[in-house]
Steps between C-alpha positions, in 0.01 A plus 500: 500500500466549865629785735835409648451525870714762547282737318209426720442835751278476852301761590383445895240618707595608823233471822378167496730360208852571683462664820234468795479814579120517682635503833652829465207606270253416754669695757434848314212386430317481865754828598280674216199312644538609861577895395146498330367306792407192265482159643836303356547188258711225540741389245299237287200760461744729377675257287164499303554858346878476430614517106337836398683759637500690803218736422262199403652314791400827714123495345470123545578489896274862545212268374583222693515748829151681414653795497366791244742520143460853513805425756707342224783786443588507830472149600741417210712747581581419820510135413778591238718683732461252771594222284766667318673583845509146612445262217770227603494357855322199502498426103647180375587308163216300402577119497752394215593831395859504617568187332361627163672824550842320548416259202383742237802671588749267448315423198571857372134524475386877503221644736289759587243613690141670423331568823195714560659571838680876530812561272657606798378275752573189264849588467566648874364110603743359223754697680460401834432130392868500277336418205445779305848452265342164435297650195555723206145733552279519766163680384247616728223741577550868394267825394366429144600149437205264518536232736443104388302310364561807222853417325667833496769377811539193318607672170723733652746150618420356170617792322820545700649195290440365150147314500558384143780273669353421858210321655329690782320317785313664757495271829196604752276383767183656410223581235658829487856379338387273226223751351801763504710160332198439237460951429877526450530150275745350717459119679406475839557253793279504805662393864267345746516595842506904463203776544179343321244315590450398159541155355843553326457256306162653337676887442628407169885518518714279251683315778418399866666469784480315822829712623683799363800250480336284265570805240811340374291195360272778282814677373680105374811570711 
């Protein structure tokens, strides 16, 4: 017998998957840049080395700028604290996700969020954006906790409610999301349009999508 609908659980990405949030990222990036007197990078180069965290993120643009990695701990620092300071002024919903919000909600659908963004600078942008009620956990980067594609995030929502009853379904937009899906056992959906410049299509997820939207089609709604 199939899963009733109701029991079926989403589990979203955040940068990428439901917000656009490079503007803002690329801002504290070239601050950081200019302090260590590092030439900048524009917003699709940077786009490149978003899903992995900030440190990785941090490591990832010091290589770009040919800068020595014995700079690393500082560089990410002040990266961190610029972002954190100013992480929503130019950041938008990605295309769709307001209408899938609005529909999964009147649908009684539950959702979450696993982000490898900041705890606190995932929720502080949820905030500011008024959509941080919208979901029952919001899981992100913290001291200790492995970051995707390892499943340890992803457990920690499943576990909060009773697996033996729900489906789980982790929604993403890059490489990074469904290998965390596939580790943790869950499905996955990939959404076009977000921070890869991989072939979605080739990454392996159970469902595609052209458009976060198109989610409701996946979930038989």
């Amino acid at each position: 017998m199939s899963k009733k609908t109701a029991n079926k659980i989403i589990i979203f990405d955040l940068d990428g998957t439901l917000i656009h949030s490079i503007p803002d990222m690329c801002i504290a990036m070239n601050k950081t840049l200019e302090q260590f007197k590092l030439k900048s990078i524009t917003e699709e180069k940077l786009q490149e080395f978003v899903g992995e965290g900030m440190l990785k993120l941090s490591e990832n643009v010091l290589k770009f700028s040919g800068a020595n990695l014995n700079l690393i701990d500082d560089f990410f620092l002040m990266y961190r604290k610029e972002y954190s300071e100013n992480p929503y002024n130019l950041t938008t919903l990605m295309p769709g996700v307001k209408e899938i919000l609005n529909y999964l909600s009147n649908k009684n659908i539950r959702i979450n969020i696993c982000t490898n963004k900041r705890q606190h600078v995932a929720e502080k942008i949820l905030k500011l954006m008024n959509l941080f009620d919208n979901f029952d956990f919001i899981v992100g980067a913290k001291e200790n906790v492995p970051l995707k594609p390892q499943r340890q995030m992803i457990d920690f929502i499943c576990n909060q409610y009773d697996s033996d009853e729900n489906e789980f379904i982790m929604v993403g937009d890059t490489k990074v999301d469904i290998l965390a899906a596939k580790n943790a056992e869950i499905s996955s959906v990939i959404v076009d349009g977000g921070y890869t410049n991989e072939d979605c299509k080739s990454l392996g997820a159970d469902f595609y999508l052209n458009n976060i939207s198109e989610l409701k089609s996946v979930l038989n709604l």
